[in-house]
Short mmCIF file of C-alpha atoms and ligand atoms in Angstrom, two decimals:
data_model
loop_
_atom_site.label_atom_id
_atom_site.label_comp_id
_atom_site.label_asym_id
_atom_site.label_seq_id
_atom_site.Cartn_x
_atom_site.Cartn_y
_atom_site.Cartn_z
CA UNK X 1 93.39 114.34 81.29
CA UNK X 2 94.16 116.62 84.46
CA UNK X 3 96.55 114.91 86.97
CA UNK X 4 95.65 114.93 90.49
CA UNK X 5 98.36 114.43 93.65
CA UNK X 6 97.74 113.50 96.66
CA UNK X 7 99.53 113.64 100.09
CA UNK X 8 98.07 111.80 102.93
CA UNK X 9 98.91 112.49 106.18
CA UNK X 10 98.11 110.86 109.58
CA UNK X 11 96.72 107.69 110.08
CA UNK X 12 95.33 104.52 107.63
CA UNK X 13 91.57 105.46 108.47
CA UNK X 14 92.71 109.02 107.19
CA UNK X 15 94.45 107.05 104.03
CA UNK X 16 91.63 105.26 103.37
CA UNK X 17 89.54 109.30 102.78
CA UNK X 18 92.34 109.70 100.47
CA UNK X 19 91.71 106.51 98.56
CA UNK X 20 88.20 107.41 98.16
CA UNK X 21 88.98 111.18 97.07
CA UNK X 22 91.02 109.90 94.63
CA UNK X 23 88.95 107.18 93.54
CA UNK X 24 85.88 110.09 93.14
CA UNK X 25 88.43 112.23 91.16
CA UNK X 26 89.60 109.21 89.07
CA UNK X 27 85.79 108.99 88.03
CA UNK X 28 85.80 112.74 87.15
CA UNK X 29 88.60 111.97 83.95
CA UNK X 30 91.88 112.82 86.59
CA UNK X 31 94.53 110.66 86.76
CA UNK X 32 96.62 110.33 89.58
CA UNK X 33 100.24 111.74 89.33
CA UNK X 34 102.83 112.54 91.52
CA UNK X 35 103.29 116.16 93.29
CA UNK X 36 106.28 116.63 91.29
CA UNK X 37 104.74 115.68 87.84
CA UNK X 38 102.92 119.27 87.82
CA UNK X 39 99.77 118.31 88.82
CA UNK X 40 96.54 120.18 88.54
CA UNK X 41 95.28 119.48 91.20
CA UNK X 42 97.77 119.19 94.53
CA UNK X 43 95.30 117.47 97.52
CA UNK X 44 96.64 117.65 100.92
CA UNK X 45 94.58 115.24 103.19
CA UNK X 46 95.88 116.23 107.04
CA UNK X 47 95.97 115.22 110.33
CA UNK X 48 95.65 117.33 113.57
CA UNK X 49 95.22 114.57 115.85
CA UNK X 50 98.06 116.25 118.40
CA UNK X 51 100.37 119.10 117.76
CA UNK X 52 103.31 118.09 116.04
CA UNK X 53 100.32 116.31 113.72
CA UNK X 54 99.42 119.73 112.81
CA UNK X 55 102.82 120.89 112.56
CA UNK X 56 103.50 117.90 110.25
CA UNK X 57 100.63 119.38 108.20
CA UNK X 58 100.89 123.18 108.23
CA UNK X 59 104.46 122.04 106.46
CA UNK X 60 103.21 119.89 103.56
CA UNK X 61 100.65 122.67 102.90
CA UNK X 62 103.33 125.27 103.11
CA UNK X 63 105.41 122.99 100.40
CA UNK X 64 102.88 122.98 97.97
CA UNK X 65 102.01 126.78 98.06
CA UNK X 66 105.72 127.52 97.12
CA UNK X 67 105.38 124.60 94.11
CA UNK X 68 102.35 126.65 93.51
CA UNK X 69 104.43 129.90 93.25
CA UNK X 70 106.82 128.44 90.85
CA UNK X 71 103.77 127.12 88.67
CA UNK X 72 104.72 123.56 89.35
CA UNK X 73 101.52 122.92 90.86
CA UNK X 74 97.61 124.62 89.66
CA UNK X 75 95.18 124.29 92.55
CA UNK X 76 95.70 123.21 96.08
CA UNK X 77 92.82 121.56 98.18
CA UNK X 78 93.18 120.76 101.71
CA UNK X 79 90.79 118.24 102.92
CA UNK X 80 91.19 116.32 106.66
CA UNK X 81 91.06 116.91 110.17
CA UNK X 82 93.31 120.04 110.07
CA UNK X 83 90.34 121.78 108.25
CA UNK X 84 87.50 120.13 110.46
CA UNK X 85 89.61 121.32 113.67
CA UNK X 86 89.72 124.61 112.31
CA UNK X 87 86.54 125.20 110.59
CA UNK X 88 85.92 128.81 108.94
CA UNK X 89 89.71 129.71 109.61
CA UNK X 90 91.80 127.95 107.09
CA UNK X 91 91.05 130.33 103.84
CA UNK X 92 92.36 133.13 105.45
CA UNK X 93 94.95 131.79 107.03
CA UNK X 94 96.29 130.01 103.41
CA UNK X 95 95.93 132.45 100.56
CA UNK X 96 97.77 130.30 98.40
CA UNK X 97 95.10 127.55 99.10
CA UNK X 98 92.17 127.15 96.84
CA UNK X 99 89.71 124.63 98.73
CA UNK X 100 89.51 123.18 102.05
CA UNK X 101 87.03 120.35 102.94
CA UNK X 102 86.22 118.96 106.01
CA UNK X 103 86.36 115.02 107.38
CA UNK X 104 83.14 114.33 106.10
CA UNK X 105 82.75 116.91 103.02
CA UNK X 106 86.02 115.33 100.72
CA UNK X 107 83.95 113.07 98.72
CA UNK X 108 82.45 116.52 97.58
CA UNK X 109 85.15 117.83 96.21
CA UNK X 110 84.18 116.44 92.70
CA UNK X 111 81.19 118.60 92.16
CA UNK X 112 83.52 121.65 93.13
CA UNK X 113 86.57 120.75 90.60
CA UNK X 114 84.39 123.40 88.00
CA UNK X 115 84.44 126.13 90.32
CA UNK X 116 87.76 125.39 91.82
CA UNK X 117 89.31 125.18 88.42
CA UNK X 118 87.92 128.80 87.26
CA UNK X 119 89.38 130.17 90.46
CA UNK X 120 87.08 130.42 93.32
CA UNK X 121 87.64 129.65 96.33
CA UNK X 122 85.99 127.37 98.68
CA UNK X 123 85.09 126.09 102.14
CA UNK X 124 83.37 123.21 102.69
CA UNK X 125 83.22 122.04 106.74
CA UNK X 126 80.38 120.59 107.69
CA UNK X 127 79.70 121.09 112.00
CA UNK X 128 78.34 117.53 111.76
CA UNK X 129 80.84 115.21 111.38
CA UNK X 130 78.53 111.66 110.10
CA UNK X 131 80.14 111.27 106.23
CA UNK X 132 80.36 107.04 106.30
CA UNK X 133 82.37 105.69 102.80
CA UNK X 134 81.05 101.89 101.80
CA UNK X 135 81.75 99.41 99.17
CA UNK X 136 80.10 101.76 96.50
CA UNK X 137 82.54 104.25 97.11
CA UNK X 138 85.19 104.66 94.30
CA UNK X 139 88.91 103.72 95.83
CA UNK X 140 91.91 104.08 94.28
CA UNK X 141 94.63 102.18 96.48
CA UNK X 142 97.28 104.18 97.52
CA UNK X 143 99.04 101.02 99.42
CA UNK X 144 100.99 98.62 98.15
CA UNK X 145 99.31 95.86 95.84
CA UNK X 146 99.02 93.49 98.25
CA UNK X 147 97.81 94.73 100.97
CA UNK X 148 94.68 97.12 101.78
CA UNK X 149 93.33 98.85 104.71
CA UNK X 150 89.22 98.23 105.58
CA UNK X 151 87.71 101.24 107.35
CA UNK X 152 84.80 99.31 108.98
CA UNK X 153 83.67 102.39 111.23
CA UNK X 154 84.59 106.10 111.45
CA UNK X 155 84.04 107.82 114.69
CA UNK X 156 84.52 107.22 118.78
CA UNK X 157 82.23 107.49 121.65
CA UNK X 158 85.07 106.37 124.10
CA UNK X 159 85.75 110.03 125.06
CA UNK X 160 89.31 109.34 126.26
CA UNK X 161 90.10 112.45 128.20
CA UNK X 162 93.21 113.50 126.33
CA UNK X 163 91.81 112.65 122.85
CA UNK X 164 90.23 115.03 120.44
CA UNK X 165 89.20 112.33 117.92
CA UNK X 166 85.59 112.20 118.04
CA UNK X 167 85.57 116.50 117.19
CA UNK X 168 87.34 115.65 114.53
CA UNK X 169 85.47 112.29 113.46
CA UNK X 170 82.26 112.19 114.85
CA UNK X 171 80.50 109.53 117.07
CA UNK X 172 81.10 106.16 116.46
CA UNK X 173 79.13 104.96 112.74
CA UNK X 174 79.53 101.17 111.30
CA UNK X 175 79.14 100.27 108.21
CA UNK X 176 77.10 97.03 107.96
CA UNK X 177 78.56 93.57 107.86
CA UNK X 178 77.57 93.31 104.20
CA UNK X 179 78.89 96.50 102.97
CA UNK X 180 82.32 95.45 104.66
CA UNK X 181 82.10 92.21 102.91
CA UNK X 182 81.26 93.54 99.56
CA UNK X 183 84.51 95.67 99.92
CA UNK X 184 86.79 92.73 100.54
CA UNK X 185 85.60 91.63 97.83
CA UNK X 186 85.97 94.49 95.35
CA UNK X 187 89.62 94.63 97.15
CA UNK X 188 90.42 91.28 96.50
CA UNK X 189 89.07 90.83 93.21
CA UNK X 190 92.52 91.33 91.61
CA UNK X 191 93.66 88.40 93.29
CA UNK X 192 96.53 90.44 94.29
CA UNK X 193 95.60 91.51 97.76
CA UNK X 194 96.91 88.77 99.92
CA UNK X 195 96.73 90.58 103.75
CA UNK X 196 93.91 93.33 105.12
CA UNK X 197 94.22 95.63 107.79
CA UNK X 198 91.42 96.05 109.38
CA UNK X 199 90.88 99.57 110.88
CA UNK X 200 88.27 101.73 112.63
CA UNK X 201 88.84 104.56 115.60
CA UNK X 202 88.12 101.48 118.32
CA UNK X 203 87.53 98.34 116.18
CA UNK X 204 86.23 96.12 118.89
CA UNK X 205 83.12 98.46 118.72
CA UNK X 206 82.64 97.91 115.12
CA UNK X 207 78.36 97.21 115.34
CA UNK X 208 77.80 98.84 118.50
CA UNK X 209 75.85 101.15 116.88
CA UNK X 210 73.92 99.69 114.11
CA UNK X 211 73.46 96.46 115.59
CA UNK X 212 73.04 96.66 119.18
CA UNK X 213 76.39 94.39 120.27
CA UNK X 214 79.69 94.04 119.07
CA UNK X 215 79.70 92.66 115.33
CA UNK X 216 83.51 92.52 115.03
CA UNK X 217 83.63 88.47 115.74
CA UNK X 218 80.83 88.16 113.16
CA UNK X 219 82.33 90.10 110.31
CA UNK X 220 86.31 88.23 111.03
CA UNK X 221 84.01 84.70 110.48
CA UNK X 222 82.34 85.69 107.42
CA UNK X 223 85.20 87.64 106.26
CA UNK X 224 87.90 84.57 106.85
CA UNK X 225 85.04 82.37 104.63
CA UNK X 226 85.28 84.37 101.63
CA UNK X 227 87.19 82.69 98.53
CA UNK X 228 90.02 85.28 97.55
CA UNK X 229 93.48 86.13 97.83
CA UNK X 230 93.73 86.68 100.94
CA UNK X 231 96.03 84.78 103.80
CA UNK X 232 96.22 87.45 106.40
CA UNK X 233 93.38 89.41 108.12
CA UNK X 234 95.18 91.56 110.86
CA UNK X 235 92.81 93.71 113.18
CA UNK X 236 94.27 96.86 114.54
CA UNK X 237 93.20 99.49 116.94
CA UNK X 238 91.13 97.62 119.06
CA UNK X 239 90.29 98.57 123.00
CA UNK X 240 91.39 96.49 125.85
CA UNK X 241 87.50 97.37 127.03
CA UNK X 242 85.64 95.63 124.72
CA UNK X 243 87.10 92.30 124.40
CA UNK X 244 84.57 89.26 124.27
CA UNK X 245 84.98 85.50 124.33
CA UNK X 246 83.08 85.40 120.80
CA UNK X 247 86.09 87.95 119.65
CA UNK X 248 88.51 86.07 121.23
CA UNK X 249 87.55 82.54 119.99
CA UNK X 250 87.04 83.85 116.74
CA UNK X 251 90.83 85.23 116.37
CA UNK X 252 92.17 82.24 117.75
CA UNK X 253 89.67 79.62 115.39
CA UNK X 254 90.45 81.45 111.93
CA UNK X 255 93.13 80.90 110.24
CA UNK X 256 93.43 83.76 107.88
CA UNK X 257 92.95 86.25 110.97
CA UNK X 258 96.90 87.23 112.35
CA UNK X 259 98.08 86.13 115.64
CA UNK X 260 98.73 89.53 116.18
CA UNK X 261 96.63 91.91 118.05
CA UNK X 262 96.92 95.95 118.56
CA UNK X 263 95.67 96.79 121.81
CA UNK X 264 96.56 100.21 122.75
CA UNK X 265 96.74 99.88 127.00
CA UNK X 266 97.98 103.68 127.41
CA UNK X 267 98.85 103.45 130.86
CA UNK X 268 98.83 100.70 134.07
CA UNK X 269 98.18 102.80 136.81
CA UNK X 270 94.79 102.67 137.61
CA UNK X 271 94.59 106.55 138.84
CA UNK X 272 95.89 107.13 134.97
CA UNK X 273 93.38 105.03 133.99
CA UNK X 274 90.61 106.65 135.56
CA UNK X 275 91.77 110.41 134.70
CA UNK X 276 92.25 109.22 130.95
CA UNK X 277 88.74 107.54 131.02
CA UNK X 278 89.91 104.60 129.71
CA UNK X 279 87.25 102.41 131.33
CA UNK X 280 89.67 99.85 132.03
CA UNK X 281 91.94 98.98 135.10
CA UNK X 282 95.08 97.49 135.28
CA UNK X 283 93.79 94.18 136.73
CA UNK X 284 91.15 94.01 133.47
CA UNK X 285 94.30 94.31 131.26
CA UNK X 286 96.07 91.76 132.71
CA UNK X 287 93.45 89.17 132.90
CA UNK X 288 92.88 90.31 129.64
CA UNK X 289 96.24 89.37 128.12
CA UNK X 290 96.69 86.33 129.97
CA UNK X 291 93.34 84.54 128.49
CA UNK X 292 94.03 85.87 125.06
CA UNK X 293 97.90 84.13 125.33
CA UNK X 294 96.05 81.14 126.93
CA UNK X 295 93.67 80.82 124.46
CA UNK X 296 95.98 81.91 121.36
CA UNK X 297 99.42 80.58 122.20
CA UNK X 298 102.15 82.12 120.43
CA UNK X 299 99.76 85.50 120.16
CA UNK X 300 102.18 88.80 119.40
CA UNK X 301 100.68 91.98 121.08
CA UNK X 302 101.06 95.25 120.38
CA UNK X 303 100.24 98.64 122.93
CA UNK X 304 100.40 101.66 122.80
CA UNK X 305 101.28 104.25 125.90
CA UNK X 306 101.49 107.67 126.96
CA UNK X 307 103.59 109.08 129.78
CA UNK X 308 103.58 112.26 131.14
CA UNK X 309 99.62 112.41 131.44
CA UNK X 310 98.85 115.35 133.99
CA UNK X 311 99.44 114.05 137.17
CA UNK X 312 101.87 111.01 136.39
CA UNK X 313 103.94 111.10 139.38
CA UNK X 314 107.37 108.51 139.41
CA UNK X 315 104.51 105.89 141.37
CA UNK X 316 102.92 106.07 138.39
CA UNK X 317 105.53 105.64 135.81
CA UNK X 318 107.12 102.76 137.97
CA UNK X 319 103.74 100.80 137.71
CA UNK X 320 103.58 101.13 133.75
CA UNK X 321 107.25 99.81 133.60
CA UNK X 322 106.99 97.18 135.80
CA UNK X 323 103.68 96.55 133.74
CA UNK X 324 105.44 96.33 130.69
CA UNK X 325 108.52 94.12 132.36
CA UNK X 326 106.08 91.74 133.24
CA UNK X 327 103.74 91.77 130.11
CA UNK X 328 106.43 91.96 127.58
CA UNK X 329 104.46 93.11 124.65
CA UNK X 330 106.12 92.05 121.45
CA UNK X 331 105.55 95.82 120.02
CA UNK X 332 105.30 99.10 121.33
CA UNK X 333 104.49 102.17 120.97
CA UNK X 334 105.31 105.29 123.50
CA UNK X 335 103.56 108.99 123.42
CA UNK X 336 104.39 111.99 125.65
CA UNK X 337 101.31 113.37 126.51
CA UNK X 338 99.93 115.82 124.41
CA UNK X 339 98.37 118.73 125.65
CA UNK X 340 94.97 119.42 123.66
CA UNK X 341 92.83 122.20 123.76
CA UNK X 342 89.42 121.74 125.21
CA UNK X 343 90.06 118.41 126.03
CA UNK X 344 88.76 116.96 129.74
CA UNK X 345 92.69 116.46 130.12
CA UNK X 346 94.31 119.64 129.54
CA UNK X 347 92.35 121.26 132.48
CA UNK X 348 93.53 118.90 134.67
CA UNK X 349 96.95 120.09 137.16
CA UNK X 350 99.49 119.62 138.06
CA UNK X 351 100.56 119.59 133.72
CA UNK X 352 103.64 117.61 133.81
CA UNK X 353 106.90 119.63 132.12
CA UNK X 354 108.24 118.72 129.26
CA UNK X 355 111.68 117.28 130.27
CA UNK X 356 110.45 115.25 132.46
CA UNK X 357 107.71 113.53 129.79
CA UNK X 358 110.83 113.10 127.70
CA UNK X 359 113.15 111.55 130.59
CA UNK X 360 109.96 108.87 131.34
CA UNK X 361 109.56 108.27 127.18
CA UNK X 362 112.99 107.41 127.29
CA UNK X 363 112.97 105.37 130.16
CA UNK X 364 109.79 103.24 128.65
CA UNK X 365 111.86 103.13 124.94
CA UNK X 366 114.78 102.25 126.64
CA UNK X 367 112.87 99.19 128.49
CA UNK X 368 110.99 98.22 125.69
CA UNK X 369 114.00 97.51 123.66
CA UNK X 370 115.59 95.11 125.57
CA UNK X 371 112.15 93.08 125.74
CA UNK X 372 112.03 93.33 121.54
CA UNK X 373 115.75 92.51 121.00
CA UNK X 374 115.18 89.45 123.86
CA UNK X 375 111.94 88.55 121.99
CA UNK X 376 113.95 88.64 117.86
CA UNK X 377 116.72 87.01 119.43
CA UNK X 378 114.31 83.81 120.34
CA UNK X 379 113.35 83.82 117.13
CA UNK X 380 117.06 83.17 115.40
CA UNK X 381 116.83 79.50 113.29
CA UNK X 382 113.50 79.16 113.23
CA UNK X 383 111.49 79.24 109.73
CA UNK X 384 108.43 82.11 109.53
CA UNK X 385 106.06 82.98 106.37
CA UNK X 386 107.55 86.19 105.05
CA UNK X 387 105.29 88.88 103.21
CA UNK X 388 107.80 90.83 100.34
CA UNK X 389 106.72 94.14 100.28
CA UNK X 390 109.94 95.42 98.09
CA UNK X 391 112.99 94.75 96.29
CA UNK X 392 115.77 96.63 98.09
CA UNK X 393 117.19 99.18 95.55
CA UNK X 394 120.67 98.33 94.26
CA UNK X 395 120.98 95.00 96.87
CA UNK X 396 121.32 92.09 94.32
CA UNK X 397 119.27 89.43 96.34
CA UNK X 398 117.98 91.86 98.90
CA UNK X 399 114.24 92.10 99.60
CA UNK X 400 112.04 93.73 102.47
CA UNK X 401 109.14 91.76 104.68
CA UNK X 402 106.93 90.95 107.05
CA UNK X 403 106.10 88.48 109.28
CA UNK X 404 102.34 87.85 110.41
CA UNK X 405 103.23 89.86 113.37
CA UNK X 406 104.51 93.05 111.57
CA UNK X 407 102.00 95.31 110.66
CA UNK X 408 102.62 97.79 108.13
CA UNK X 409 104.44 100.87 108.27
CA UNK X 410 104.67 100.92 112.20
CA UNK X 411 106.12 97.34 113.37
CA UNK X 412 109.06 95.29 112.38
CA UNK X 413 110.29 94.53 108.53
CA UNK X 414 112.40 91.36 107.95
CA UNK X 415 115.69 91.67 105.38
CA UNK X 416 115.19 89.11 103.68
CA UNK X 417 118.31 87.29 101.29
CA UNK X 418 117.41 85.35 98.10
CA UNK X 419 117.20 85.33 93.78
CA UNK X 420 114.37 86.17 92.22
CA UNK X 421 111.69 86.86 94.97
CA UNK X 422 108.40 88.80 93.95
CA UNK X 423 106.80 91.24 95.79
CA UNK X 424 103.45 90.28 97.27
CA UNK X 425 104.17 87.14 97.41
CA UNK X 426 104.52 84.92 100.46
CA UNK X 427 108.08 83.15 100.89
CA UNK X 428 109.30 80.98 104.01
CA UNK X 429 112.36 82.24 105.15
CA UNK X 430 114.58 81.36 107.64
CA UNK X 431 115.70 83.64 110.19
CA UNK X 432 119.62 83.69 110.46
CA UNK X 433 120.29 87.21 112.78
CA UNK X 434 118.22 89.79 114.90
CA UNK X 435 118.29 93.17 115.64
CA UNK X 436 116.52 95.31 117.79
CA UNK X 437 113.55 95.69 115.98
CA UNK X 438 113.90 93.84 112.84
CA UNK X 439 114.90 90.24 111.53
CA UNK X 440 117.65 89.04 109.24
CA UNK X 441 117.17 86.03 107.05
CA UNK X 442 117.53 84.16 103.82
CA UNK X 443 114.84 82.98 101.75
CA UNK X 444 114.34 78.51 102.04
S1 SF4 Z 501 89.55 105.14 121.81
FE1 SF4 Z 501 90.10 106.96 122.96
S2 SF4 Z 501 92.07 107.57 122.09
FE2 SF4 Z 501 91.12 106.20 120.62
S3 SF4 Z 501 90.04 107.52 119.19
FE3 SF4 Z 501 88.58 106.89 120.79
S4 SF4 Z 501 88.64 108.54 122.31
FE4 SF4 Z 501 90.48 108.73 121.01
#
């Protein structure tokens, strides 16, 4: 049976493309290897989202040619936004590479494998971005047993200035409440899935589209109803925008659904705002934080921010700080701005230099750390559920986890002390040391 590889780059939306490429190939007699098992078939999914993205990209690409030199790899497809950003330039650019599809053509790459296999060559980019996966689309799980990503809409019609995501993606497309459902239940049908992550490009849009109105609230109800494995539904990427009291209530009424939100804020001076056409102001994010910790007490946030958007001046920096003094989000996450072509943002002046966007990043890292540390340290003797995701190599007794509010890959992990634990499964644990970002404590 051929062996297919796969390295996905970029986001989980862009992981869950991979997980249905494989999935397709998987149906097609492959089976899924790793790069350095000589695979026939090396598949590169990118990201180009900003430019070290691309960077990021052009390297694993550049990796697998030379494997491909020394005839540890056969063919090399590049599928992603790297191809979709640079449609009709990517064959010539990559002799070594023997297929490139675009962000809604990789689920084609199956009825190409004959053609690829004999040596042609192939582009495959369509201009309209509208590809939608659903629960009849063929995953293979590239996470973790126990936990999956959900993909409940591809595309954005937000039209943040810096933000080339919907040329890449599209416009924003749901899937339907149903298909979502129907997936969580393929998903969980293992019984080994115990947490979701549910993802999109702006979640709290998920149904705009289809249904007329926000369906997100809906589709966390039905989806907390369903009898399966799962304890933890976490919702991610969501816009400080397009809150509503149905969304709200909903989060704080379910059980399964985390007490843990991602709500990417970006900046809090409302002149930012308004160049990055975020459609919100500052005083809409903080009313908006202070009902959802009113109405969900003990609620962990995360944000997301950039600095150094054109224009920022040290007015503007000192309002996001003092912002984030005052808010004290649990998590977050800092950006220097980006500068992307043909983007609403990149024409705008004065461009702020580089040094300085690294000075402010520091400053805003620097600030946030203290608030994280302050906020671990409160949690020292107290006694929180505790996700294992691993067995720490070598560590007799040591195991890695997460709490509720630790999302994968980009929050928090807890070292966790104890015999026998198994991964995937829930353990309380109580927490005996902080550090800066991450917990210490022994299993109870
Ligand atoms: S919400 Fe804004 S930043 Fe996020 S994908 Fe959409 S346009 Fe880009």
């Amino acid at each position: 049976m051929p062996k297919v590889a796969i390295t996905s780059l970029g986001c989980p939306r862009n992981l869950v493309d991979s997980e249905v490429l494989l999935g397709t190939l998987k149906r097609h007699g492959y089976t899924v290897s790793g790069a350095d098992k000589n695979p026939d078939l090396l598949v590169i999914n990118t990201c180009s989202f900003i430019q070290s993205a691309r960077e990021e990209s052009v390297d694993a690409i550049m990796e697998a040619a030379n494997l491909k030199r020394e005839g540890k790899v056969g063919r090399i497809v590049v599928c992603g936004c790297l191809p979709q950003l640079y449609k009709g330039k990517l064959l010539d650019e990559l002799p070594e590479v023997d297929a490139v599809f675009g962000t809604s053509d990789f689920a084609k790459l199956s009825s190409y494998l004959k053609k690829i296999e004999r040596g042609a060559r192939h582009e495959v980019v369509s201009k309209k971005v509208d590809y939608l996966y659903d629960d009849s689309s063929p995953r293979a799980l590239l996470t973790p047993k126990h936990y999956a990503y959900i993909k409940v809409s591809e595309g954005c019609d937000n039209f943040c200035s810096y933000c080339i995501i919907s040329r890449l993606r599209g416009r924003l497309r749901s899937r339907t409440v149903e298909s979502v459902l129907k997936e969580i239940k393929n998903v969980s049908r293992s019984g080994s899935v115990k947490e979701l992550e549910i993802v999109g490009q702006d979640t709290t849009l998920f149904g705009k589209d289809n249904y007329g109105r926000p369906m997100l609230a809906e589709l966390l109800k039905r989806a907390s109803c369903l009898k399966n494995s799962v304890e933890w539904i976490r919702v991610l990427y969501t816009h400080p925008a397009h809150y509503t009291d149905e969304l709200i209530d909903t989060i704080a009424g379910e059980d399964k659904i985390c007490k843990y939100l991602d709500i990417p804020i970006q900046h809090a001076s409302d002149r930012m705002l308004k160049n990055m056409n975020r459609k919100t102001k500052k005083r809409d994010i903080m009313d908006l934080i202070e009902k959802l910790r009113a109405r969900i007490p003990g609620i962990v946030l995360r944000t997301s921010v950039i600095v150094g958007f054109p224009g920022e001046t040290d007015k503007d920096l000192k309002e996001l700080l003092d912002l984030i003094k005052e808010v004290k989000f649990q998590r977050l996450g800092a950006f220097s701005y980006s500068k992307e072509d043909g983007t609403p943002a990149s024409k705008m002046r004065p461009q702020v230099p580089e040094k300085v966007k690294l000075q402010r990043l520091d400053e805003v890292m620097r600030a946030q750390q203290k608030i994280s540390e302050a906020y671990n340290a409160s949690l020292a003797g107290k006694t929180l559920k505790v996700l294992i995701d691993e067995k720490v190599e070598g560590e007799r007794g040591e195991f890695l986890g997460r709490t509720e509010s630790d999302a994968p890959e980009i929050d928090g992990i807890v070292y966790v002390a104890g015999k026998g634990l198994k991964t995937g499964r829930f353990y309380d644990v109580k927490i005996t040391d902080s550090l800066e970002y991450d917990l210490v404590g022994e299993a109870v």
